Structures are given as C-alpha cells and as structure tokens.
Amino acid sequence: MSDTIELLNAIGQDATLRHASADELAPILEQAKASEALKSAVAAGDSSLLFEELGHKPNHAPQITNAPGHEEEEEEEEHHDGDHKPHHPSEPDHHKPHKQ
Amino acid sequence: MDTLTTPPSNDTPRGSLACVGMGMTLGSHLTPLARSHIEQADVVFAALSDGIVELWLQRMHPDVRSLQPYYAEGKSRMVTYRQWVELMMTEVRAGKKVCGVFYGHPGIFAWSPHKVIEVARAEGFAAHMEPGISAEDCLYADLGIDPGRLGCQHFEASQLLFYERRIDPTGYLILWQVGLVGDLSLKRFSTGPAYRQVLVDVLSQDYPLDHEVIIYRGVTLPIQKPRIHRIVLRDLPNATLTAEETVVLPPAAPLKLNLAMRERLMELDKAYSVA
Ligand SMILES: C[S@@+](CC[C@H](N)C(=O)[O-])C[C@H]1O[C@@H](n2cnc3c(N)ncnc32)[C@H](O)[C@@H]1O
C-alpha cells in the first residue's frame, strides 16, 4: 500500500491530478496502490473518510481576537473604566491604523 | 544546476526565528523558501487548521511540536496565544533556530506570529516572517473577486459588534471567524444563532435582509472541492457555519461619483494643460 500523505502531496502538486474528477482519479489511485481510505474518500468526495486511516485530530482555526479587555498586559490598567479605545491587540503601535 | 551550501560557522549558536506560512492546501501552496526554513530549523512549532496537513509537516522535520494542545474550551484564547509566544521564545533564547509554521499566511488574522517576531527582535534576535497563500488568496480565486475593482474591507466579525466600525457597502465585505462571532470571553470555539443574529442586526443597517451572503471554505486537502454556499442575510443565524469558514457580502450599492473631486481634477488638468 502506498503512503497516503505522499499521495496527497503528489496530487496537490500536479496540475492534472489536483483538478481531476473522482472518476479520473480512481484508476490512478488504483495503480498507485492507494489505501482503501484514500480511494473511498476520493470516490465519495468526503475527506473525513481519511480519518479512519490517519486518525482524527480536530484542529482549531482561530488565531486572532479583537475583543476589548484582552489587550496587552501593559495597557490593561488604563482601560478599567470600560472606555476601550478601538485598538488592536496585535498592533504594537496603537496610534497607527491596523493595516491588513 | 549549481548548488549552494551554507558555510559552517564557528560562532556560538545564536537563536533565531522564522514564522512561515504553510499555505492552505496540502502539497499545493508551500513555497520553496518556507520549506527551507522548516527543514533548516532546530525546532518547528505548528499551528495548522488540518490534522492531516500537520502529518505532512512532520515528514519535513523530526521535531515538530503542535501548538494545538494549548487550546482548550473554557480557556481564554489570549492565554493560549501568549503561551505560544513563550514556547517559541524559550527555544530562541536557548540558542535554537526556531520555525513557527502557521496555516495560510502567518501574518493574516493571526496574533502570535506578529507578536513573537516583535518580542524576538526586541531581545536582539533575528526574526523574519515568510508569507504564505492565505484563505483570502484562495477566496479571491475561487469566488472570482478582485479586491481592487470595488475595494474590499476585511474584519474579524466580532470587531463589528465590539466596536463601532464604518462599513462601506459599495465594496466587498469579508468577515472572518463568524463561527465564533460575539464571544467576549474568548473561551468558546463557536457561539451560535443568537450571536449571529446580533451580527445580522448590525449588518442590516447597511444591507437589506435579502442581500446575498456567501459562506466560503477553501480546500485544505487536494482531494476536496471548495464549499461555496449562497444564502441571504436574514438566514445567516441558522446557516451551517464552522470556525474555518469565511463570510462574504458582495456590494449592495453602486459606486457614487465624487463630483466635487472630479471638478477639482479637471481644474488641475486645465492648469497643467493636459486637458
Ligand atoms: C485566525 S484566521 C487565520 C487565517 C490564516 N492565517 C490565513 O492566512 O488564511 C481564521 C479564519 O480564517 C478563515 N479560514 C480559515 N480556514 C479557512 C478555509 N479553509 N477557507 C476559508 N476560510 C478559512 C476563517 O474566516 C477563519 O475563521
């Protein structure tokens, strides 16, 4: 059986495979001796079927927060009155507008 | 092809830091330079949104430490993000070449990569951010939006509720982290319909309730298809929406000519005799 991560990597970097339909991929996966999990994930269009082989680690996506009251420690004292300036925690210089 | 090798150095190791983007899609987006940062690091820290992408990263380096376990329901995410900064800095201070790997672009809607680079530089260490292909980039491609055509505002959805912001409905509005909109505690990973209703109420000041809303999920594995779900604004509270989806509101009004400025420019053209 082929290594599923390597096969996914190969599909991800090949212009034909990356955009191939499930029907087009099926014989290619067969020939490459893909795992049953990968073959059924592609056939069903459901990548969660890979969890059976690779395990499932639910990962969290959020990485930012703009909530008042959670700013840098240094600033926290200044804002106990609840009058939060609209600043951004990731902005070291709060006088500059956040540019992204 | 010529190959270049880095000369060995006799200096005592000096810690350094690189925060790199993994891109969104396994196999498709990692840049050669980001990969090199990963391979040449002593220690790699990873904050990726897909567990399978994390397995792929582990193929590139023997010491990949996931930052995911530091998240916990009921624990402020700000505490988690500060821990990430400390974990990375501890290794930098110990003289290690550290690479922080973040999904997408490490500097887009991500607090700790910017922070850890700031801290490392303040302590005199070399620190660098290497861009990656973000959810935003995939969104433009999959939805066929050019942010330069009508303009494009991006907000963390919660910011529209916590602060008074000015929305320009003649351009695109892109909302991030709608799945946890309105979470003041920072301790939850999803809020729910009642919180999203507050968002809809805010948005309804600028958009009609039957305005189109696109819920978008770009692919993280190369065997997936993007999810593009079109609904109307009033249905947003009860729509299926995960923390890794982005919400797009197309423009609701046409651009308005600025007659006064055009007048002024024409005067200038006359003065400079280009008219
Ligand atoms: C904290 S941000 C991190 C963004 C990341 N640094 C990047 O460059 O794309 C998390 C938000 O990114 C967006 N996001 C993450 N994964 C996504 C995906 N696969 N498709 C669309 N949007 C995504 C969602 O809005 C999510 O709430």
Coordinates of N, CA, C and O in Angstrom, one line a residue, chain A residues 7-79:
Chain A
L7 N 0.9 10.4 -1.3 CA 0.0 10.5 -2.5 C -0.8 11.8 -2.5 O -0.9 12.5 -3.5
L8 N -1.2 12.3 -1.3 CA -1.9 13.6 -1.2 C -0.9 14.7 -1.7 O -1.3 15.6 -2.5
N9 N 0.3 14.6 -1.3 CA 1.3 15.6 -1.7 C 1.5 15.6 -3.2 O 1.5 16.6 -3.8
A10 N 1.5 14.4 -3.8 CA 1.7 14.3 -5.2 C 0.5 14.8 -6.0 O 0.6 15.6 -7.0
I11 N -0.7 14.6 -5.4 CA -1.9 15.1 -6.1 C -1.9 16.6 -6.0 O -2.2 17.4 -6.9
G12 N -1.5 17.1 -4.8 CA -1.6 18.6 -4.5 C -0.6 19.4 -5.4 O -0.9 20.5 -5.6
Q13 N 0.4 18.7 -5.9 CA 1.4 19.5 -6.7 C 1.4 19.1 -8.2 O 2.3 19.5 -8.9
D14 N 0.3 18.4 -8.6 CA 0.2 18.1 -10.0 C -1.0 18.7 -10.6 O -2.2 18.5 -10.2
A15 N -0.8 19.5 -11.7 CA -1.9 20.3 -12.2 C -3.1 19.4 -12.7 O -4.2 19.8 -12.6
T16 N -2.7 18.3 -13.3 CA -3.8 17.4 -13.8 C -4.5 16.7 -12.6 O -5.8 16.7 -12.6
L17 N -3.7 16.1 -11.7 CA -4.4 15.4 -10.6 C -5.2 16.3 -9.7 O -6.2 15.9 -9.2
R18 N -4.6 17.4 -9.5 CA -5.3 18.3 -8.5 C -6.7 18.7 -8.9 O -7.6 18.9 -8.1
H19 N -6.9 18.8 -10.2 CA -8.2 19.2 -10.7 C -9.0 18.0 -11.4 O -10.0 18.2 -12.0
A20 N -8.5 16.8 -11.2 CA -9.2 15.6 -11.8 C -10.4 15.3 -11.0 O -10.6 15.6 -9.9
S21 N -11.4 14.7 -11.8 CA -12.6 14.3 -11.1 C -12.4 13.0 -10.4 O -11.4 12.4 -10.6
A22 N -13.3 12.6 -9.5 CA -13.2 11.4 -8.8 C -13.0 10.2 -9.7 O -12.2 9.3 -9.5
D23 N -13.8 10.2 -10.8 CA -13.7 9.1 -11.8 C -12.4 9.1 -12.5 O -11.8 8.0 -12.8
E24 N -11.8 10.2 -12.8 CA -10.5 10.3 -13.4 C -9.4 9.8 -12.4 O -8.4 9.1 -12.8
L25 N -9.6 10.1 -11.1 CA -8.5 9.8 -10.1 C -8.6 8.3 -9.8 O -7.5 7.7 -9.5
A26 N -9.8 7.7 -9.9 CA -9.9 6.3 -9.4 C -8.9 5.3 -10.0 O -8.2 4.7 -9.2
P27 N -8.8 5.2 -11.3 CA -7.8 4.3 -11.8 C -6.3 4.6 -11.5 O -5.5 3.7 -11.3
I28 N -6.1 5.9 -11.3 CA -4.7 6.4 -11.0 C -4.4 5.9 -9.6 O -3.3 5.4 -9.3
L29 N -5.4 6.1 -8.7 CA -5.1 5.7 -7.3 C -5.0 4.2 -7.2 O -4.2 3.6 -6.4
E30 N -5.8 3.5 -8.0 CA -5.7 2.0 -8.0 C -4.3 1.6 -8.4 O -3.7 0.7 -7.7
Q31 N -3.8 2.2 -9.5 CA -2.5 1.8 -10.0 C -1.4 2.2 -9.0 O -0.4 1.5 -8.9
A32 N -1.6 3.3 -8.3 CA -0.6 3.7 -7.3 C -0.7 3.0 -6.0 O 0.0 3.2 -5.0
K33 N -1.6 2.0 -5.9 CA -1.9 1.2 -4.7 C -2.2 2.1 -3.5 O -1.7 1.9 -2.4
A34 N -3.1 3.0 -3.8 CA -3.6 3.9 -2.7 C -4.4 3.0 -1.7 O -4.9 2.0 -2.0
S35 N -4.4 3.6 -0.4 CA -5.1 2.9 0.6 C -6.6 2.9 0.4 O -7.1 3.7 -0.4
E36 N -7.3 2.0 1.0 CA -8.8 2.0 0.8 C -9.4 3.3 1.3 O -10.3 3.8 0.7
A37 N -8.8 3.8 2.4 CA -9.4 5.1 2.9 C -9.3 6.2 1.9 O -10.2 6.9 1.7
L38 N -8.1 6.3 1.3 CA -7.9 7.4 0.3 C -8.9 7.2 -0.9 O -9.5 8.1 -1.4
K39 N -8.9 5.9 -1.4 CA -9.8 5.6 -2.5 C -11.3 6.0 -2.2 O -11.9 6.6 -3.0
S40 N -11.7 5.6 -1.0 CA -13.1 5.9 -0.7 C -13.3 7.3 -0.4 O -14.4 7.9 -0.8
A41 N -12.4 8.0 0.1 CA -12.5 9.5 0.4 C -12.7 10.2 -1.0 O -13.5 11.1 -1.1
V42 N -11.9 9.8 -2.0 CA -12.0 10.5 -3.3 C -13.3 10.1 -3.9 O -14.0 11.0 -4.4
A43 N -13.6 8.8 -3.9 CA -14.9 8.4 -4.6 C -16.1 9.1 -4.0 O -17.0 9.5 -4.7
A44 N -16.1 9.2 -2.7 CA -17.3 9.8 -2.0 C -17.2 11.3 -1.9 O -18.2 12.0 -1.5
G45 N -16.1 11.9 -2.3 CA -15.9 13.3 -2.1 C -16.0 13.7 -0.7 O -16.5 14.8 -0.3
D46 N -15.5 12.9 0.2 CA -15.6 13.1 1.6 C -14.3 12.8 2.3 O -14.0 11.7 2.6
S47 N -13.5 13.9 2.6 CA -12.2 13.6 3.1 C -12.2 13.1 4.5 O -11.2 12.7 5.0
S48 N -13.3 13.2 5.2 CA -13.3 12.7 6.6 C -13.2 11.2 6.6 O -12.8 10.6 7.7
L49 N -13.3 10.5 5.5 CA -13.1 9.1 5.4 C -11.6 8.8 5.6 O -11.3 7.6 5.9
L50 N -10.8 9.8 5.5 CA -9.3 9.5 5.7 C -9.0 9.4 7.2 O -8.0 8.9 7.6
F51 N -9.9 9.9 8.0 CA -9.7 9.8 9.5 C -9.5 8.4 9.9 O -8.7 8.1 10.9
E52 N -10.2 7.5 9.3 CA -10.1 6.1 9.7 C -8.6 5.6 9.6 O -8.2 4.9 10.5
E53 N -8.0 6.0 8.6 CA -6.6 5.6 8.4 C -5.6 6.5 9.2 O -4.7 6.0 9.8
L54 N -5.8 7.8 9.1 CA -4.8 8.8 9.6 C -5.1 9.3 11.0 O -4.4 10.0 11.6
G55 N -6.3 8.9 11.5 CA -6.7 9.4 12.8 C -7.3 10.7 12.7 O -7.1 11.4 11.7
H56 N -8.0 11.2 13.7 CA -8.7 12.5 13.6 C -8.3 13.3 14.7 O -8.5 13.0 15.9
K57 N -7.6 14.4 14.4 CA -7.2 15.4 15.4 C -8.0 16.7 15.1 O -7.6 17.3 14.1
P58 N -9.1 16.9 15.8 CA -9.8 18.2 15.4 C -8.9 19.4 15.7 O -8.5 19.6 16.9
N59 N -8.6 20.2 14.7 CA -7.8 21.4 14.9 C -8.6 22.6 15.0 O -9.6 22.7 14.3
H60 N -8.2 23.6 15.8 CA -9.0 24.8 15.8 C -8.4 25.8 14.9 O -7.2 25.9 14.7
A61 N -9.2 26.6 14.2 CA -8.8 27.5 13.2 C -8.5 28.9 13.8 O -7.6 29.6 13.3
P62 N -9.2 29.4 14.8 CA -9.0 30.8 15.2 C -7.6 31.1 15.6 O -6.9 30.3 16.2
Q63 N -7.1 32.3 15.3 CA -5.8 32.7 15.7 C -5.7 34.2 16.1 O -4.6 34.7 16.3
I64 N -6.9 34.8 16.1 CA -6.8 36.2 16.4 C -8.0 36.6 17.3 O -9.0 35.8 17.3
T65 N -7.9 37.7 18.0 CA -9.0 38.2 18.7 C -9.0 39.7 18.8 O -7.9 40.2 19.0
N66 N -10.1 40.3 18.7 CA -10.1 41.8 18.8 C -11.1 42.2 19.9 O -11.6 43.2 19.8
A67 N -11.2 41.3 20.9 CA -12.2 41.6 21.9 C -11.6 42.6 22.9 O -10.4 42.6 23.3
P68 N -12.4 43.6 23.4 CA -12.0 44.5 24.4 C -11.7 43.8 25.7 O -12.3 42.8 26.0
G69 N -10.7 44.4 26.4 CA -10.5 43.8 27.7 C -9.4 42.6 27.7 O -9.1 42.0 28.7
H70 N -8.9 42.3 26.5 CA -7.9 41.3 26.4 C -6.7 41.8 25.7 O -5.9 41.0 25.1
E71 N -6.4 43.1 25.9 CA -5.3 43.7 25.2 C -4.0 43.3 25.9 O -4.0 42.6 26.9
E72 N -2.9 43.8 25.4 CA -1.6 43.6 26.0 C -1.7 43.9 27.5 O -2.3 44.9 27.9
E73 N -0.9 43.2 28.3 CA -0.9 43.4 29.8 C -0.6 44.9 30.1 O -1.3 45.4 30.9
E74 N 0.4 45.5 29.4 CA 0.8 46.8 29.7 C -0.4 47.8 29.7 O -0.5 48.7 30.5
E75 N -1.3 47.6 28.7 CA -2.4 48.5 28.6 C -3.6 48.3 29.5 O -4.4 49.2 29.7
E76 N -3.6 47.1 30.1 CA -4.9 46.7 30.7 C -5.3 47.7 31.8 O -6.5 48.1 31.8
E77 N -4.4 48.2 32.6 CA -4.8 49.1 33.7 C -5.5 50.3 33.2 O -6.4 50.8 33.8
E78 N -5.0 50.9 32.0 CA -5.6 52.1 31.6 C -7.1 52.0 31.2 O -7.7 53.0 31.1
H79 N -7.5 50.8 31.1 CA -8.9 50.7 30.5 C -9.9 50.1 31.4 O -10.9 49.6 31.0

